[in-house]
Coordinates of C-alpha atoms in Angstrom, one line a residue:
M1 CA 26.9 -32.8 57.3
Q2 CA 23.1 -33.5 57.9
A3 CA 21.4 -36.8 58.7
D4 CA 20.8 -37.6 55.0
N5 CA 24.5 -36.8 54.4
T6 CA 23.5 -33.8 52.2
R7 CA 24.9 -30.4 52.6
T8 CA 24.8 -27.0 50.9
L9 CA 28.0 -25.1 50.7
N10 CA 29.1 -21.7 49.5
V11 CA 32.6 -22.2 48.3
D12 CA 35.0 -19.3 47.9
S13 CA 37.8 -19.9 45.4
A14 CA 40.9 -19.8 47.6
A15 CA 44.5 -20.0 46.5
M16 CA 45.9 -23.6 46.6
T17 CA 49.4 -24.9 46.6
L18 CA 49.5 -27.8 44.2
P19 CA 52.3 -30.2 43.6
V20 CA 52.8 -29.9 39.8
S21 CA 54.8 -32.8 38.3
D22 CA 54.4 -31.9 34.6
P23 CA 53.8 -28.1 34.2
T24 CA 53.2 -28.4 30.5
A25 CA 50.6 -31.1 30.7
W26 CA 48.9 -29.2 33.6
A27 CA 48.8 -26.0 31.5
T28 CA 47.4 -27.8 28.5
A29 CA 44.6 -29.4 30.5
M30 CA 43.7 -26.1 32.1
N31 CA 43.7 -24.4 28.7
N32 CA 41.3 -27.1 27.3
L33 CA 39.0 -26.5 30.3
G34 CA 39.2 -22.7 29.8
M35 CA 40.7 -22.3 33.3
A36 CA 43.7 -20.3 34.4
P37 CA 46.6 -22.6 35.4
L38 CA 48.1 -22.2 38.9
G39 CA 51.7 -22.0 39.7
I40 CA 53.7 -23.7 42.4
A41 CA 52.9 -21.1 44.9
G42 CA 49.2 -21.3 44.2
Q43 CA 49.0 -18.0 42.3
P44 CA 47.5 -17.9 38.8
I45 CA 50.2 -18.2 36.1
L46 CA 48.3 -15.9 33.7
P47 CA 46.7 -12.7 34.9
E48 CA 43.6 -11.1 33.4
F49 CA 41.7 -14.4 33.0
D50 CA 38.0 -13.8 32.2
P51 CA 35.9 -16.9 33.1
A52 CA 32.8 -15.5 31.3
L53 CA 34.7 -15.7 28.0
G54 CA 36.1 -19.2 28.6
M55 CA 39.5 -18.1 27.4
M56 CA 42.6 -16.4 28.6
T57 CA 42.5 -12.8 27.5
G58 CA 46.1 -11.8 28.2
I59 CA 47.7 -14.3 25.6
P60 CA 47.9 -13.9 21.8
P61 CA 45.8 -16.6 20.2
I62 CA 48.4 -18.1 17.8
T63 CA 51.6 -18.6 19.8
P64 CA 50.8 -18.0 23.4
M65 CA 54.0 -17.7 25.4
M66 CA 53.7 -18.6 29.1
P67 CA 56.6 -17.6 31.3
G68 CA 58.2 -20.5 33.1
L69 CA 56.2 -23.2 31.3
G70 CA 57.3 -22.9 27.7
I71 CA 55.0 -22.8 24.7
V72 CA 51.4 -23.8 25.0
P73 CA 49.9 -25.3 21.9
P74 CA 47.3 -23.2 20.0
P75 CA 43.6 -23.9 20.4
I76 CA 42.4 -27.1 18.7
P77 CA 39.9 -26.8 15.8
P78 CA 36.4 -28.2 16.6
D79 CA 36.6 -30.8 13.8
M80 CA 39.7 -32.5 15.4
P81 CA 39.4 -34.8 18.5
V82 CA 40.5 -33.1 21.7
V83 CA 43.4 -34.8 23.4
K84 CA 42.8 -34.7 27.2
E85 CA 45.7 -34.5 29.6
I86 CA 46.3 -35.7 33.2
I87 CA 45.0 -33.2 35.8
H88 CA 46.8 -33.1 39.2
C89 CA 44.9 -31.6 42.1
K90 CA 45.9 -31.2 45.8
S91 CA 44.3 -34.4 47.1
C92 CA 43.6 -36.4 43.9
T93 CA 44.6 -37.0 40.3
L94 CA 42.4 -37.1 37.2
F95 CA 43.3 -39.5 34.3
P96 CA 41.8 -38.8 30.9
P97 CA 39.7 -41.4 29.1
N98 CA 40.7 -43.3 26.0
P99 CA 40.6 -40.9 23.1
N100 CA 39.4 -43.6 20.7
L101 CA 36.2 -44.1 22.7
P102 CA 33.1 -42.2 21.7
P103 CA 32.2 -39.1 23.8
P104 CA 30.0 -39.9 26.8
A105 CA 26.3 -39.6 26.2
T106 CA 24.3 -36.8 27.8
R107 CA 20.7 -36.0 28.2
E108 CA 18.9 -33.1 26.7
R109 CA 19.9 -29.8 28.2
P110 CA 17.1 -28.2 30.3
P111 CA 16.4 -24.5 29.8
G112 CA 18.6 -22.3 32.0
C113 CA 20.5 -25.3 33.3
K114 CA 23.1 -24.4 36.0
T115 CA 23.1 -27.8 37.8
V116 CA 25.1 -30.9 36.9
F117 CA 24.8 -34.5 38.0
V118 CA 28.2 -36.1 38.9
G119 CA 28.3 -39.9 39.3
G120 CA 31.0 -42.5 39.7
L121 CA 32.6 -40.7 42.7
P122 CA 35.0 -42.8 44.9
E123 CA 33.4 -44.2 48.0
N124 CA 35.9 -42.4 50.2
G125 CA 35.3 -39.1 48.3
T126 CA 34.3 -36.1 50.4
E127 CA 32.8 -32.7 49.6
Q128 CA 36.2 -31.1 50.0
I129 CA 37.5 -33.3 47.1
I130 CA 34.4 -32.5 45.0
V131 CA 35.0 -28.8 45.6
E132 CA 38.7 -29.2 44.8
V133 CA 37.9 -30.8 41.4
F134 CA 35.0 -28.7 40.2
E135 CA 35.7 -25.2 41.6
Q136 CA 38.1 -24.7 38.7
C137 CA 35.0 -24.7 36.4
G138 CA 33.5 -21.7 38.2
E139 CA 31.8 -20.4 41.3
I140 CA 29.9 -23.2 43.1
I141 CA 26.7 -22.1 44.8
A142 CA 25.5 -25.4 46.3
I143 CA 26.5 -29.1 46.6
R144 CA 24.1 -31.9 47.4
K145 CA 26.0 -35.1 48.1
S146 CA 24.2 -38.4 48.5
K147 CA 25.2 -41.4 50.6
K148 CA 25.9 -43.2 47.4
N149 CA 28.6 -42.3 44.9
F150 CA 26.9 -39.3 43.2
C151 CA 26.1 -35.6 43.9
H152 CA 24.5 -32.5 42.4
I153 CA 26.5 -29.3 41.9
R154 CA 24.9 -25.9 41.2
F155 CA 27.1 -23.2 39.6
A156 CA 26.6 -19.5 39.4
E157 CA 26.4 -19.2 35.6
E158 CA 25.3 -21.5 32.7
Y159 CA 28.6 -21.5 30.8
M160 CA 30.3 -23.2 33.8
V161 CA 28.2 -26.3 33.2
D162 CA 29.9 -26.8 29.8
K163 CA 33.3 -26.7 31.6
A164 CA 32.1 -29.3 34.1
L165 CA 30.9 -31.6 31.3
Y166 CA 34.5 -31.6 30.0
L167 CA 35.5 -33.8 33.0
S168 CA 33.0 -36.5 32.1
G169 CA 34.9 -39.8 31.5
Y170 CA 37.9 -39.0 33.6
R171 CA 39.1 -41.6 36.2
I172 CA 39.8 -40.1 39.6
R173 CA 42.3 -41.5 42.1
L174 CA 42.6 -40.1 45.7
G175 CA 46.3 -39.5 46.4
S176 CA 48.5 -42.4 45.4
S177 CA 46.2 -45.2 46.7
T178 CA 45.1 -48.0 44.4
D179 CA 42.3 -49.1 46.7
K180 CA 39.0 -49.7 45.0
K181 CA 37.3 -47.3 47.4
D182 CA 39.7 -44.6 46.5
T183 CA 39.1 -44.7 42.7
G184 CA 36.1 -44.1 40.3
R185 CA 35.1 -43.0 36.8
L186 CA 33.4 -39.6 36.7
H187 CA 30.1 -39.2 34.8
V188 CA 28.9 -35.6 34.4
D189 CA 25.5 -34.8 32.9
F190 CA 22.9 -32.1 32.9
A191 CA 20.4 -32.1 35.8
Q192 CA 16.9 -30.7 36.2
A193 CA 16.5 -28.2 39.1
R194 CA 13.5 -26.2 40.1
D195 CA 15.7 -23.2 41.0
D196 CA 17.3 -23.2 37.5
L197 CA 13.9 -23.4 35.8
Y198 CA 12.4 -20.7 38.0
E199 CA 15.3 -18.3 37.3
W200 CA 15.1 -19.1 33.6
E201 CA 11.3 -18.4 33.5
C202 CA 11.9 -15.1 35.4
K203 CA 14.5 -14.1 32.9
Q204 CA 12.2 -15.0 30.0
R205 CA 9.4 -13.0 31.5
M206 CA 11.7 -10.0 32.0
L207 CA 12.8 -10.2 28.4
A208 CA 9.1 -10.5 27.3
R209 CA 8.3 -7.4 29.3
E210 CA 11.2 -5.5 27.8
E211 CA 10.1 -6.6 24.3
R212 CA 6.5 -5.5 25.0
H213 CA 7.7 -2.2 26.3
R214 CA 9.9 -1.7 23.3
R215 CA 7.1 -2.5 20.9
R216 CA 4.7 -0.2 22.8
M217 CA 7.2 2.7 22.6
E218 CA 7.7 2.0 18.9
E219 CA 4.0 2.0 18.2
E220 CA 3.6 5.2 20.1
R221 CA 6.4 6.7 18.1
M222 CA 4.9 5.6 14.8
R223 CA 1.3 6.5 15.7
P224 CA 0.2 9.6 13.8
P225 CA -0.6 12.6 16.0
S226 CA -4.3 13.1 16.9
P227 CA -6.0 16.1 15.2
P228 CA -6.4 19.2 17.3
P229 CA -9.7 19.6 19.1
V230 CA -12.4 21.8 17.6
V231 CA -13.0 24.9 19.7
H232 CA -16.4 25.5 21.2
Y233 CA -18.9 27.9 19.6
S234 CA -18.8 31.5 20.6
D235 CA -19.4 34.8 18.8
H236 CA -15.7 35.6 18.7
E237 CA -14.9 32.1 17.3
C238 CA -17.7 32.5 14.8
S239 CA -16.3 35.7 13.4
I240 CA -12.9 34.1 13.1
V241 CA -14.3 31.1 11.2
A242 CA -16.3 33.4 8.9
E243 CA -13.1 35.3 8.0
K244 CA -11.3 32.0 7.3
L245 CA -14.1 30.8 5.1
K246 CA -13.4 33.7 2.8
D247 CA -9.7 32.7 2.5
D248 CA -8.9 30.0 0.0
S249 CA -5.8 28.7 2.0
K250 CA -7.8 28.3 5.2
F251 CA -11.1 27.2 3.7
S252 CA -10.8 23.4 4.5
E253 CA -9.9 24.0 8.1
A254 CA -12.8 26.5 8.6
V255 CA -15.3 24.1 6.8
Q256 CA -14.4 21.3 9.2
T257 CA -15.0 23.6 12.2
L258 CA -18.4 24.7 10.7
L259 CA -19.4 21.1 10.1
T260 CA -18.5 20.1 13.7
W261 CA -20.5 22.9 15.1
I262 CA -23.6 22.0 13.1
E263 CA -23.3 18.4 14.0
R264 CA -22.9 19.3 17.7
G265 CA -26.2 21.2 17.6
E266 CA -24.9 24.7 18.0
V267 CA -27.5 26.2 15.6
N268 CA -30.4 27.9 17.5
R269 CA -32.6 30.9 17.0
R270 CA -29.9 33.3 18.2
S271 CA -27.1 31.9 16.1
A272 CA -29.1 31.0 12.9
N273 CA -28.2 34.1 11.0
H274 CA -24.5 33.7 11.7
F275 CA -24.6 30.1 10.5
Y276 CA -26.6 31.1 7.4
S277 CA -23.9 33.7 6.5
M278 CA -21.1 31.1 7.0
I279 CA -23.0 28.5 4.8
Q280 CA -23.5 31.2 2.2
S281 CA -19.8 32.0 2.1
A282 CA -19.0 28.3 1.8
N283 CA -21.4 28.1 -1.2
S284 CA -19.4 30.9 -2.9
H285 CA -16.4 28.6 -3.1
V286 CA -18.3 26.3 -5.6
R287 CA -17.5 28.6 -8.5
R288 CA -13.8 28.6 -7.6
L289 CA -13.7 24.8 -7.5
V290 CA -15.5 24.5 -10.9
N291 CA -12.9 26.9 -12.4
E292 CA -10.0 24.8 -10.9
K293 CA -11.6 21.7 -12.4
A294 CA -11.9 23.4 -15.8
A295 CA -8.2 24.4 -15.7
H296 CA -7.1 20.9 -14.8
E297 CA -9.2 19.5 -17.7
K298 CA -7.6 21.9 -20.1
E299 CA -4.1 20.8 -18.9
M300 CA -5.1 17.2 -19.4
E301 CA -6.3 17.9 -23.0
E302 CA -3.1 19.7 -23.8
A303 CA -1.1 16.7 -22.4
K304 CA -3.2 14.3 -24.5
E305 CA -2.5 16.3 -27.6
K306 CA 1.2 16.3 -27.0
F307 CA 1.2 12.6 -26.4
K308 CA -0.8 12.0 -29.6
Q309 CA 1.7 14.1 -31.6
A310 CA 4.7 12.3 -30.1
L311 CA 3.1 8.9 -30.8
S312 CA 2.4 9.8 -34.4
G313 CA 6.0 10.9 -34.9
I314 CA 7.3 7.7 -33.4
L315 CA 4.9 5.7 -35.7
I316 CA 6.3 7.6 -38.8
Q317 CA 9.8 6.6 -37.8
F318 CA 8.8 3.0 -37.3
E319 CA 7.2 3.0 -40.8
Q320 CA 10.5 4.3 -42.2
I321 CA 12.5 1.6 -40.4
V322 CA 10.1 -1.1 -41.6
A323 CA 10.4 0.3 -45.1
V324 CA 14.2 -0.1 -44.8
Y325 CA 13.8 -3.7 -43.8
H326 CA 11.4 -4.4 -46.7
S327 CA 13.7 -2.8 -49.3
A328 CA 16.6 -4.8 -47.9
S329 CA 14.5 -8.0 -48.3
K330 CA 14.1 -7.5 -52.0
Q331 CA 16.1 -9.9 -54.2
K332 CA 18.6 -7.5 -55.6
A333 CA 19.9 -6.7 -52.1
W334 CA 18.9 -9.9 -50.3
D335 CA 21.2 -12.2 -52.3
H336 CA 24.3 -10.3 -51.2
F337 CA 23.7 -10.9 -47.5
T338 CA 24.9 -14.0 -45.7
K339 CA 22.6 -16.5 -44.1
A340 CA 23.2 -15.2 -40.5
Q341 CA 22.7 -11.6 -41.8
R342 CA 19.4 -12.5 -43.5
K343 CA 18.2 -14.2 -40.3
N344 CA 19.0 -11.1 -38.2
I345 CA 17.3 -8.8 -40.7
S346 CA 14.1 -10.9 -40.8
V347 CA 14.0 -11.1 -37.0
W348 CA 14.5 -7.3 -36.7
C349 CA 11.8 -6.7 -39.3
K350 CA 9.3 -8.9 -37.5
Q351 CA 10.0 -7.2 -34.1
A352 CA 9.7 -3.7 -35.7
E353 CA 6.4 -4.6 -37.3
E354 CA 5.0 -5.9 -34.0
I355 CA 6.0 -2.8 -32.2
R356 CA 4.7 -0.6 -35.0
N357 CA 1.3 -2.4 -35.0
I358 CA 1.0 -2.0 -31.2
H359 CA 1.7 1.8 -31.5
N360 CA -0.7 2.0 -34.4
D361 CA -3.5 0.3 -32.5
E362 CA -2.9 2.7 -29.6
L363 CA -3.1 5.7 -31.9
M364 CA -6.2 4.4 -33.6
G365 CA -7.8 3.9 -30.2
I366 CA -7.1 7.5 -29.3
R367 CA -8.6 8.7 -32.5
R368 CA -11.6 6.5 -32.1
E369 CA -12.2 7.9 -28.6
E370 CA -12.0 11.5 -30.0
E371 CA -14.5 10.6 -32.8
M372 CA -16.9 9.2 -30.2
E373 CA -16.6 12.3 -28.1
M374 CA -17.2 14.4 -31.2
S375 CA -20.3 12.4 -32.1
D376 CA -21.6 12.8 -28.6
D377 CA -21.1 16.5 -28.8
E378 CA -23.0 16.6 -32.1
I379 CA -25.9 14.7 -30.6
E380 CA -25.9 17.0 -27.6
E381 CA -26.0 20.0 -29.9
T382 CA -29.0 18.6 -31.8
T383 CA -30.9 17.9 -28.6
E384 CA -29.9 21.3 -27.2
T385 CA -31.6 23.1 -30.1
K386 CA -34.8 21.3 -29.3
E387 CA -34.7 21.9 -25.5
T388 CA -33.5 25.5 -25.3
E389 CA -36.9 26.9 -24.5
E390 CA -37.7 24.3 -21.9
S391 CA -34.3 24.6 -20.2
A392 CA -34.6 28.4 -20.0
L393 CA -38.0 28.1 -18.4
V394 CA -36.8 25.5 -15.9
S395 CA -33.8 27.6 -15.0
Q396 CA -36.1 30.6 -14.4
A397 CA -38.3 28.5 -12.2
E398 CA -35.4 27.2 -10.2
A399 CA -34.0 30.7 -9.7
L400 CA -37.4 31.9 -8.5
K401 CA -37.6 29.0 -6.0
E402 CA -34.2 29.8 -4.6
E403 CA -35.3 33.5 -4.2
N404 CA -38.5 32.4 -2.4
D405 CA -36.5 30.1 -0.1
S406 CA -34.1 32.9 0.8
L407 CA -37.1 35.2 1.5
R408 CA -38.6 32.6 3.8
W409 CA -35.3 32.3 5.7
Q410 CA -35.1 36.0 6.1
L411 CA -38.7 36.0 7.4
D412 CA -37.7 33.4 10.0
A413 CA -34.7 35.3 11.0
Y414 CA -36.7 38.5 11.4
R415 CA -39.3 36.6 13.5
N416 CA -36.5 35.3 15.7
E417 CA -35.2 38.9 16.2
V418 CA -38.7 40.2 17.0
E419 CA -39.2 37.4 19.6
L420 CA -35.8 38.3 21.1
L421 CA -36.8 42.0 21.2
K422 CA -40.1 41.1 22.9
Q423 CA -38.2 39.0 25.5
E424 CA -35.8 41.9 26.2
Q425 CA -38.8 44.3 26.4
G426 CA -40.5 42.0 29.0
K427 CA -37.2 42.0 31.0
A428 CA -37.1 45.8 30.8
H429 CA -40.7 46.0 32.2
R430 CA -39.7 43.9 35.1
E431 CA -36.7 45.9 36.0
D432 CA -37.0 49.4 37.6
D433 CA -34.5 51.4 35.5
P434 CA -34.6 55.2 35.2
N435 CA -34.3 55.0 31.3
K436 CA -37.3 52.7 30.9
E437 CA -39.3 55.0 28.8
Q438 CA -36.5 55.7 26.3
Q439 CA -35.9 52.0 25.9
L440 CA -39.6 51.4 25.2
K441 CA -39.6 54.1 22.5
L442 CA -36.6 52.6 20.8
L443 CA -38.1 49.1 20.9
Q444 CA -41.4 50.4 19.5
Q445 CA -39.6 52.1 16.6
A446 CA -37.6 49.0 15.9
L447 CA -40.8 46.9 15.9
Q448 CA -42.5 49.3 13.5
G449 CA -39.5 49.1 11.1
M450 CA -39.5 45.3 11.3
Q451 CA -43.3 45.2 10.6
Q452 CA -42.9 47.4 7.5
H453 CA -40.0 45.3 6.2
L454 CA -42.1 42.1 6.8
L455 CA -45.0 43.6 4.8
K456 CA -42.6 44.4 1.9
V457 CA -41.1 40.9 2.0
Q458 CA -44.6 39.4 1.9
E459 CA -45.6 41.5 -1.1
E460 CA -42.4 40.4 -3.0
Y461 CA -43.2 36.8 -2.1
K462 CA -46.7 37.1 -3.6
K463 CA -45.3 38.7 -6.8
K464 CA -42.8 35.8 -7.2
E465 CA -45.5 33.2 -6.8
A466 CA -47.5 34.9 -9.5
E467 CA -44.5 34.9 -11.8
L468 CA -44.0 31.2 -11.1
D469 CA -47.6 30.4 -12.1
R470 CA -47.2 32.4 -15.3
I471 CA -44.0 30.5 -16.1
K472 CA -45.7 27.1 -15.5
D473 CA -48.5 28.1 -17.9
D474 CA -45.9 29.1 -20.5
K475 CA -44.2 25.7 -20.1
L476 CA -47.4 23.8 -20.7
Q477 CA -48.0 25.8 -23.9
V478 CA -44.5 25.1 -25.2
E479 CA -44.9 21.3 -24.5
K480 CA -48.2 21.3 -26.5
L481 CA -46.4 23.0 -29.4
L482 CA -43.6 20.5 -29.3
E483 CA -46.1 17.6 -29.4
N484 CA -47.8 19.1 -32.5
L485 CA -44.4 19.5 -34.2
H486 CA -43.5 15.9 -33.5
E487 CA -46.8 14.7 -35.1
K488 CA -46.2 16.9 -38.2
Q489 CA -42.7 15.4 -38.6
E490 CA -44.0 11.9 -38.4
N491 CA -46.7 12.6 -41.1
C492 CA -44.0 14.1 -43.4
T493 CA -41.7 11.1 -43.0
S494 CA -44.5 8.7 -43.8
R495 CA -45.4 10.6 -46.9
L496 CA -41.8 10.7 -48.1
C497 CA -41.4 7.0 -47.6
A498 CA -44.6 6.3 -49.7
S499 CA -43.4 8.6 -52.5
S500 CA -40.0 7.0 -52.6
Q501 CA -41.5 3.5 -52.8
E502 CA -43.6 4.6 -55.8
S503 CA -41.0 6.5 -57.8
D504 CA -37.6 4.9 -57.1
H505 CA -37.8 1.5 -58.7
P506 CA -34.4 1.8 -60.4
L507 CA -32.8 2.5 -57.0
E508 CA -34.1 -0.8 -55.6
K509 CA -32.6 -2.6 -58.5
A510 CA -29.3 -0.9 -57.9
I511 CA -29.5 -1.9 -54.2
I512 CA -30.3 -5.5 -55.1
G513 CA -27.2 -5.6 -57.3
N514 CA -25.0 -4.0 -54.6
P515 CA -22.2 -6.3 -53.2
V516 CA -22.6 -4.8 -49.7
K517 CA -25.7 -6.5 -48.3
S518 CA -26.1 -5.0 -44.8
E519 CA -25.0 -2.2 -42.6
R520 CA -22.7 -4.5 -40.7
E521 CA -20.8 -5.3 -43.9
A522 CA -20.5 -1.6 -44.7
L523 CA -19.0 -1.0 -41.3
L524 CA -16.5 -3.9 -41.9
V525 CA -15.5 -2.4 -45.3
G526 CA -14.8 0.9 -43.6
I527 CA -12.8 -0.6 -40.8
I528 CA -10.8 -2.8 -43.2
S529 CA -10.2 0.1 -45.5
T530 CA -8.7 2.3 -42.7
F531 CA -6.6 -0.7 -41.5
L532 CA -5.1 -1.4 -44.9
H533 CA -4.7 2.3 -45.6
V534 CA -2.3 2.5 -42.6
H535 CA -0.5 -0.6 -44.0
P536 CA 0.6 0.4 -47.5
F537 CA 2.5 -2.8 -48.1
G538 CA -0.6 -4.9 -47.5
A539 CA -1.6 -7.4 -44.8
S540 CA -2.6 -11.1 -44.7
I541 CA -6.2 -12.2 -44.1
E542 CA -5.2 -13.7 -40.7
Y543 CA -3.6 -10.3 -39.6
I544 CA -6.8 -8.4 -40.7
C545 CA -9.1 -10.9 -38.9
S546 CA -7.0 -10.8 -35.7
Y547 CA -7.5 -7.0 -35.7
L548 CA -11.2 -7.3 -36.3
N549 CA -11.6 -10.0 -33.6
R550 CA -10.5 -7.4 -31.0
L551 CA -13.6 -5.4 -31.9
D552 CA -16.0 -8.4 -32.3
N553 CA -15.2 -12.1 -31.5
K554 CA -18.0 -13.4 -33.8
I555 CA -16.3 -12.2 -37.1
C556 CA -15.3 -15.2 -39.3
T557 CA -12.3 -15.3 -41.7
S558 CA -14.3 -16.8 -44.6
D559 CA -16.9 -14.1 -44.4
V560 CA -14.3 -11.3 -44.4
E561 CA -12.5 -12.9 -47.4
S562 CA -15.7 -13.3 -49.4
L563 CA -16.6 -9.7 -48.7
M564 CA -13.2 -8.4 -49.9
S565 CA -13.3 -10.6 -53.0
R566 CA -16.7 -9.2 -53.9
L567 CA -15.3 -5.6 -53.8
Q568 CA -12.7 -5.9 -56.6
H569 CA -12.4 -2.1 -57.1
T570 CA -11.7 -1.5 -53.3
F571 CA -9.4 -4.4 -52.3
R572 CA -6.8 -6.3 -54.4
Q573 CA -5.0 -9.5 -53.5
E574 CA -1.3 -9.9 -54.4
M575 CA 1.4 -12.5 -54.0
T576 CA 4.6 -11.4 -52.2
G577 CA 7.8 -13.2 -51.3
V578 CA 9.9 -15.9 -53.0
G579 CA 9.9 -19.6 -52.5
A580 CA 9.0 -20.7 -49.0
S581 CA 8.2 -17.1 -47.9
L582 CA 5.4 -16.8 -50.5
E583 CA 2.4 -15.0 -49.0
K584 CA -0.9 -13.7 -50.1
R585 CA -1.6 -10.1 -49.0
W586 CA -4.6 -7.8 -49.4
K587 CA -4.1 -4.2 -50.4
F588 CA -6.4 -1.2 -50.4
C589 CA -6.9 0.1 -54.0
G590 CA -10.0 2.3 -53.5
F591 CA -8.4 5.5 -54.9
E592 CA -7.5 3.7 -58.1
G593 CA -10.9 1.9 -58.3
L594 CA -12.7 5.3 -57.9
K595 CA -11.2 6.4 -61.3
L596 CA -12.1 3.1 -63.0
T597 CA -15.8 3.2 -61.8

């Protein structure tokens, strides 16, 4: 023991010979502590005791039989108070506290706590007695005992602290002495220790490192693979890419390679012709893509037609179902149904009408879209008849421009080849080869052929430019003719208007007496007629206005009703229903009114 009466001990759990007065009580106390009881000879009564689990593994949990000690009671549920027993040790005895008293208070548990504070020790208590009492809870690493009646005990594992806290509140008595210095009441509580906190922080850092590593591995596993690198430009790779561009299945890969080469700056005078041929083969795929788009559009039109036919068939069946409901609602059949049956029929009829109206609106929308597309096509046809000559001239001009551009590119390519030949000729002059004269002759012949080809290309270029000028002159003449035609048309229309104002006085009177006052009202009459034609049993004014409000929010119910009342031969108002279900409905009678007028 040091000067401050503190000492650190490494205690090995050794076998002890204990005088056991009541074996059953001793076994019960050790079972509550989660410790293996010792026999008379100091050997453990039960083998295969696992201190990490805090339980005895070799015993069945319900009726544990212990040889030599009888039956040990089963584990106590957590909601029942634990009855503590007397614990006999070699040099002392531990008496349990009063079970009616509340459990002893403890401080908040520090993270990674392996150290406990033990107070209330007897004045004559030694480290040997402390080890004797607390080594049953687990392996003791260190003990720091003060001169006063308390000490700090550090265990090897955290779960051992919970076993030590079980002894809080016990009264300890050394031997059989009743002296005040040989007795005390134990108080066990959590204690803060730097070593515990440091180990806990190290463990947390290790867990964090493992978690980061696990997440990194998961991210690397889930990360999509990087695309393969694009090869560098060479004549061999250029020929391979040119062949891939002609294949539809490998076109996208080859185009990406071509784009990368152009962006890298691989185009120069030597490789310009190769790149031009690759661009030309890429341009040839435009026609294939246009054909694919046309095929997909055709499939879409066929699918739309199928959908429209199916929807019209569904709508016909809905009309039949609604007709069944309406015929059942007539008085000769309605009176025979019960009240519940009438209610169900009316609810079913309302639901069927709502669904039918939704489908009808959808079908009308599809037909309206088709009519709009047809009207656009007619407008395009009328405009196309006026602009056929101009579009033909413009297309010819564009074709000639493209040919001129291609001829210019060929000229540039031939100039590049001539420069390369000149450079090779200069190198040949510098070198002393035996075949120098033959090479010179071949080069001269090649140059002469190139010059002749250049002259032909220049002549073609001049001819194309002359044709372009002629086409421009023709275009100007056509524009002048079109302007003259427009002026003549305006004069003719003005004359026709004047003649109609002079001669058609009875038509003005007829127009004045016409119930349809504007084009807007004529449009409303057409829309209402188509709507009521689809509803042969008629519709209320609110239903008609709700449909019209989808097209224009400014339409008023009173205006619609006044317009329909003015057109007596087109629309007719009827009263339907009986009693409380009496309702005014408008019907379309244009076909009958046509015969009357």
